[in-house]
Amino acid sequence: MAPDARPAPKQWLMGAEAFERRMPHHDGVRALWETKWREPCRRAVYPFHDGAFEDFEPVFLDLIAGDVNDGNSPAFSRAFIPRAQLLERAGDKAAAQGDEKGRKQASEFYLRAACLLRIARFPYLTGFPDVSNPAKWEAWELQKTIYIKAGALWSPSPLSEVMIPHSAAKGRDRDAIPTYVRVPPTAGNEKCPAVILLTGLDGYRPDNTARSEEFLSRGWGAVIFEIPGTADCPADSADPSSPDRLLDSVFAWMTADGRFDMSRIMCWGLSSGGYYAVRAAHTHRDKLAGVVAHGAGTHHFFGREWLARADGHEYPFQLTPALAMKHGYGDDVEAYLEGAQKKFSLLETGILGMPSTRLLLVNGVHDGLMPIEDSILLFEYGSPKEARFFTGALHMGYPMANSSVYPWMEQVMNSTK
């Protein structure tokens, strides 16, 4: 066994019963809607934030009636598009009024449409090295188009889409990083702190409206882009070091841009983005005032023992095929199960032994996607860490988690003044 290898625990902290259990929502689209997604949709919480129940219920009833159970099928993705296009037209009509009321209504219509298209492209999508699913890519392109329409209306801090030059690109990396940027209105007069938001396996740039507003309300800018192996990210998903080059290019652009206070930059990684946040806290510790790794998988997450049951946990669809493609293994799930831990584990590759910037680890103790053991593990290596774990909560520790994250970020930002 390698010096930095760590075998899977004999019993996971989520408990043997929860680990072995296959959740009922995996039994088809009816079960998914009725046992997992209907109530979050009513409350407009993840993954239905920005959305409206009245838009989704008829779509899911049609999917159930049509017995469309494959989330990766064209029939699933295309079922959401007509309603999204109807909402886009309603938004165009409202925006044409030209007054504040019309702009507000238009933004709401556009966001509802974008939310429909988010679910249309679930559970996973990548364009690297090739488009993984043409029907989902169609929904993704439409989602971005409509979301940009909404963002243009957000005065005084409209959304900007920036193609950041990937100046550190190497090997198979592509040459530009599609990024969403929002800055507070004061950014023209004084440099602003900013948060780099690293998205997840299924949540991408247009899925972070509320977080951006939270940053802006505190006088912080938002710089949002996807992680390797997802959506528009140009980084080589099979290269474990490609995220380091991605951040090198982003930091170079932010410095040259001139609007950002480079002494007060934080990073927040969401779900699969939490892995990259932990990596960044070590590899770019001198450039980051603090990092939040939210729902991070760092070592055991890549192991066969964990993944043997993860397909049946809280992810809405099968998890391992998405993970294999995301990490550059294409459709070869077995190769991913066999080789991913040695290649990507932050423990086995030595990253966790490096010093880090301030790092907050947040998750639910009963997370069935990224084991809580992967956060606890970090306390045994490198610099001291900080954490908030939520007993009984699933992946990401929702709904309690954000109430711990924002005050911590405020404290870090204030400490660098």
mmCIF file of C-alpha atoms in Angstrom, residues 142-313:
data_model
loop_
_atom_site.group_PDB
_atom_site.id
_atom_site.type_symbol
_atom_site.label_atom_id
_atom_site.label_comp_id
_atom_site.label_asym_id
_atom_site.label_seq_id
_atom_site.Cartn_x
_atom_site.Cartn_y
_atom_site.Cartn_z
ATOM 1 C CA LEU A 142 -30.954 27.604 -24.962
ATOM 2 C CA GLN A 143 -30.628 27.935 -21.195
ATOM 3 C CA LYS A 144 -27.562 30.141 -21.573
ATOM 4 C CA THR A 145 -29.217 32.313 -24.212
ATOM 5 C CA ILE A 146 -32.275 32.931 -22.054
ATOM 6 C CA TYR A 147 -30.310 33.417 -18.833
ATOM 7 C CA ILE A 148 -28.149 36.078 -20.475
ATOM 8 C CA LYS A 149 -31.364 37.917 -21.383
ATOM 9 C CA ALA A 150 -32.335 37.919 -17.712
ATOM 10 C CA GLY A 151 -28.888 38.968 -16.545
ATOM 11 C CA ALA A 152 -28.804 41.953 -18.870
ATOM 12 C CA LEU A 153 -31.750 43.386 -16.905
ATOM 13 C CA TRP A 154 -30.117 43.234 -13.459
ATOM 14 C CA SER A 155 -29.267 46.859 -12.807
ATOM 15 C CA PRO A 156 -27.023 48.126 -11.304
ATOM 16 C CA SER A 157 -24.960 44.914 -11.517
ATOM 17 C CA PRO A 158 -25.825 43.209 -14.807
ATOM 18 C CA LEU A 159 -24.431 39.837 -15.783
ATOM 19 C CA SER A 160 -21.476 39.844 -18.154
ATOM 20 C CA GLU A 161 -20.311 36.836 -20.113
ATOM 21 C CA VAL A 162 -16.542 36.916 -20.479
ATOM 22 C CA MET A 163 -14.387 34.576 -22.539
ATOM 23 C CA ILE A 164 -11.291 34.561 -20.356
ATOM 24 C CA PRO A 165 -8.151 33.722 -22.365
ATOM 25 C CA HIS A 166 -6.789 30.411 -21.138
ATOM 26 C CA SER A 167 -3.270 31.778 -21.115
ATOM 27 C CA ALA A 168 -1.921 28.821 -19.122
ATOM 28 C CA ALA A 169 -3.488 26.205 -21.409
ATOM 29 C CA LYS A 170 -1.406 23.158 -22.148
ATOM 30 C CA GLY A 171 -1.897 19.862 -23.939
ATOM 31 C CA ARG A 172 -5.558 19.252 -24.785
ATOM 32 C CA ASP A 173 -6.836 22.331 -22.890
ATOM 33 C CA ARG A 174 -8.925 24.649 -25.052
ATOM 34 C CA ASP A 175 -8.116 28.336 -25.393
ATOM 35 C CA ALA A 176 -10.928 30.187 -23.598
ATOM 36 C CA ILE A 177 -12.824 29.905 -20.302
ATOM 37 C CA PRO A 178 -16.518 30.911 -20.582
ATOM 38 C CA THR A 179 -17.208 32.836 -17.379
ATOM 39 C CA TYR A 180 -20.068 34.791 -15.834
ATOM 40 C CA VAL A 181 -19.002 37.948 -14.020
ATOM 41 C CA ARG A 182 -20.980 40.359 -11.864
ATOM 42 C CA VAL A 183 -19.499 43.240 -9.898
ATOM 43 C CA PRO A 184 -20.998 45.730 -7.431
ATOM 44 C CA PRO A 185 -21.771 49.196 -8.829
ATOM 45 C CA THR A 186 -18.839 50.656 -6.893
ATOM 46 C CA ALA A 187 -16.351 48.536 -8.878
ATOM 47 C CA GLY A 188 -15.827 51.347 -11.370
ATOM 48 C CA ASN A 189 -14.452 53.584 -8.620
ATOM 49 C CA GLU A 190 -12.730 51.193 -6.268
ATOM 50 C CA LYS A 191 -11.493 47.626 -6.506
ATOM 51 C CA CYS A 192 -13.850 45.040 -5.065
ATOM 52 C CA PRO A 193 -13.306 41.740 -3.269
ATOM 53 C CA ALA A 194 -14.591 38.767 -5.250
ATOM 54 C CA VAL A 195 -15.634 35.144 -4.953
ATOM 55 C CA ILE A 196 -14.608 32.567 -7.514
ATOM 56 C CA LEU A 197 -17.511 30.117 -7.662
ATOM 57 C CA LEU A 198 -16.654 26.629 -8.889
ATOM 58 C CA THR A 199 -19.780 24.825 -10.059
ATOM 59 C CA GLY A 200 -20.646 21.142 -9.744
ATOM 60 C CA LEU A 201 -21.434 17.980 -11.669
ATOM 61 C CA ASP A 202 -24.866 19.217 -12.753
ATOM 62 C CA GLY A 203 -25.116 22.844 -11.584
ATOM 63 C CA TYR A 204 -23.466 25.273 -14.003
ATOM 64 C CA ARG A 205 -22.998 29.013 -14.594
ATOM 65 C CA PRO A 206 -26.689 29.956 -15.022
ATOM 66 C CA ASP A 207 -27.689 28.185 -11.811
ATOM 67 C CA ASN A 208 -26.301 30.627 -9.244
ATOM 68 C CA THR A 209 -28.536 33.693 -9.274
ATOM 69 C CA ALA A 210 -29.159 33.781 -5.517
ATOM 70 C CA ARG A 211 -25.495 33.236 -4.609
ATOM 71 C CA SER A 212 -24.447 36.054 -6.915
ATOM 72 C CA GLU A 213 -26.978 38.357 -5.263
ATOM 73 C CA GLU A 214 -25.634 37.396 -1.831
ATOM 74 C CA PHE A 215 -22.104 38.291 -2.929
ATOM 75 C CA LEU A 216 -23.186 41.600 -4.444
ATOM 76 C CA SER A 217 -25.147 42.551 -1.325
ATOM 77 C CA ARG A 218 -21.860 42.321 0.584
ATOM 78 C CA GLY A 219 -19.932 44.381 -1.969
ATOM 79 C CA TRP A 220 -18.216 41.350 -3.516
ATOM 80 C CA GLY A 221 -17.915 40.450 -7.164
ATOM 81 C CA ALA A 222 -18.772 37.018 -8.562
ATOM 82 C CA VAL A 223 -16.646 35.073 -11.067
ATOM 83 C CA ILE A 224 -18.352 31.816 -12.048
ATOM 84 C CA PHE A 225 -17.170 29.012 -14.314
ATOM 85 C CA GLU A 226 -17.495 25.263 -14.692
ATOM 86 C CA ILE A 227 -15.117 22.588 -13.446
ATOM 87 C CA PRO A 228 -13.194 20.172 -15.707
ATOM 88 C CA GLY A 229 -15.327 17.597 -17.470
ATOM 89 C CA THR A 230 -18.583 19.575 -17.264
ATOM 90 C CA ALA A 231 -20.515 21.874 -19.581
ATOM 91 C CA ASP A 232 -18.268 24.499 -21.246
ATOM 92 C CA CYS A 233 -15.078 23.986 -19.219
ATOM 93 C CA PRO A 234 -12.035 24.014 -21.543
ATOM 94 C CA ALA A 235 -9.732 22.083 -19.186
ATOM 95 C CA ASP A 236 -8.598 18.560 -20.048
ATOM 96 C CA SER A 237 -10.857 16.457 -17.835
ATOM 97 C CA ALA A 238 -8.447 13.489 -17.875
ATOM 98 C CA ASP A 239 -5.531 15.573 -16.543
ATOM 99 C CA PRO A 240 -5.591 15.959 -12.726
ATOM 100 C CA SER A 241 -3.457 19.122 -12.972
ATOM 101 C CA SER A 242 -5.673 20.916 -15.516
ATOM 102 C CA PRO A 243 -7.657 22.799 -12.818
ATOM 103 C CA ASP A 244 -4.422 24.404 -11.633
ATOM 104 C CA ARG A 245 -3.872 25.871 -15.096
ATOM 105 C CA LEU A 246 -7.504 26.967 -15.214
ATOM 106 C CA LEU A 247 -7.072 29.019 -12.051
ATOM 107 C CA ASP A 248 -3.736 30.407 -13.237
ATOM 108 C CA SER A 249 -5.515 31.835 -16.280
ATOM 109 C CA VAL A 250 -8.431 33.200 -14.259
ATOM 110 C CA PHE A 251 -6.138 34.926 -11.764
ATOM 111 C CA ALA A 252 -4.108 36.429 -14.608
ATOM 112 C CA TRP A 253 -7.274 37.818 -16.190
ATOM 113 C CA MET A 254 -8.631 39.168 -12.901
ATOM 114 C CA THR A 255 -5.347 40.956 -12.185
ATOM 115 C CA ALA A 256 -5.227 42.497 -15.657
ATOM 116 C CA ASP A 257 -8.910 43.463 -15.548
ATOM 117 C CA GLY A 258 -8.259 45.920 -12.734
ATOM 118 C CA ARG A 259 -11.659 45.834 -11.006
ATOM 119 C CA PHE A 260 -10.752 43.274 -8.354
ATOM 120 C CA ASP A 261 -8.910 43.606 -5.051
ATOM 121 C CA MET A 262 -6.560 40.666 -5.523
ATOM 122 C CA SER A 263 -5.728 40.566 -1.811
ATOM 123 C CA ARG A 264 -9.378 39.713 -1.034
ATOM 124 C CA ILE A 265 -10.296 36.839 -3.334
ATOM 125 C CA MET A 266 -12.127 33.793 -2.011
ATOM 126 C CA CYS A 267 -13.189 30.547 -3.663
ATOM 127 C CA TRP A 268 -16.338 28.487 -3.041
ATOM 128 C CA GLY A 269 -16.614 25.045 -4.611
ATOM 129 C CA LEU A 270 -20.018 23.384 -4.800
ATOM 130 C CA SER A 271 -20.413 19.592 -4.647
ATOM 131 C CA SER A 272 -17.986 18.209 -7.263
ATOM 132 C CA GLY A 273 -16.593 21.745 -7.310
ATOM 133 C CA GLY A 274 -15.684 21.208 -3.656
ATOM 134 C CA TYR A 275 -12.937 18.831 -4.734
ATOM 135 C CA TYR A 276 -11.406 21.580 -6.872
ATOM 136 C CA ALA A 277 -11.844 24.083 -4.051
ATOM 137 C CA VAL A 278 -9.823 21.862 -1.699
ATOM 138 C CA ARG A 279 -7.159 21.505 -4.383
ATOM 139 C CA ALA A 280 -7.098 25.282 -4.956
ATOM 140 C CA ALA A 281 -6.755 25.964 -1.223
ATOM 141 C CA HIS A 282 -3.422 24.138 -1.429
ATOM 142 C CA THR A 283 -2.134 24.856 -4.946
ATOM 143 C CA HIS A 284 -3.156 28.553 -4.953
ATOM 144 C CA ARG A 285 -2.956 29.274 -1.233
ATOM 145 C CA ASP A 286 -1.024 32.516 -1.787
ATOM 146 C CA LYS A 287 -3.733 33.934 -4.043
ATOM 147 C CA LEU A 288 -6.808 33.035 -1.970
ATOM 148 C CA ALA A 289 -7.805 34.626 1.331
ATOM 149 C CA GLY A 290 -10.063 31.686 2.083
ATOM 150 C CA VAL A 291 -11.823 28.730 0.505
ATOM 151 C CA VAL A 292 -15.147 26.987 1.113
ATOM 152 C CA ALA A 293 -15.257 23.318 0.106
ATOM 153 C CA HIS A 294 -18.962 22.515 0.165
ATOM 154 C CA GLY A 295 -19.856 18.843 -0.180
ATOM 155 C CA ALA A 296 -16.364 17.812 -1.278
ATOM 156 C CA GLY A 297 -15.174 14.357 -2.270
ATOM 157 C CA THR A 298 -11.409 14.123 -1.914
ATOM 158 C CA HIS A 299 -10.312 10.482 -1.565
ATOM 159 C CA HIS A 300 -12.842 7.783 -0.620
ATOM 160 C CA PHE A 301 -15.259 9.322 -3.123
ATOM 161 C CA PHE A 302 -13.070 7.909 -5.894
ATOM 162 C CA GLY A 303 -12.886 4.420 -4.385
ATOM 163 C CA ARG A 304 -14.654 1.337 -5.653
ATOM 164 C CA GLU A 305 -15.942 0.506 -2.168
ATOM 165 C CA TRP A 306 -17.879 3.774 -1.930
ATOM 166 C CA LEU A 307 -19.041 3.877 -5.530
ATOM 167 C CA ALA A 308 -20.391 0.324 -5.321
ATOM 168 C CA ARG A 309 -23.491 1.734 -3.598
ATOM 169 C CA ALA A 310 -23.464 5.436 -4.560
ATOM 170 C CA ASP A 311 -25.621 4.835 -7.657
ATOM 171 C CA GLY A 312 -28.529 4.053 -5.332
ATOM 172 C CA HIS A 313 -28.148 7.105 -3.076
#
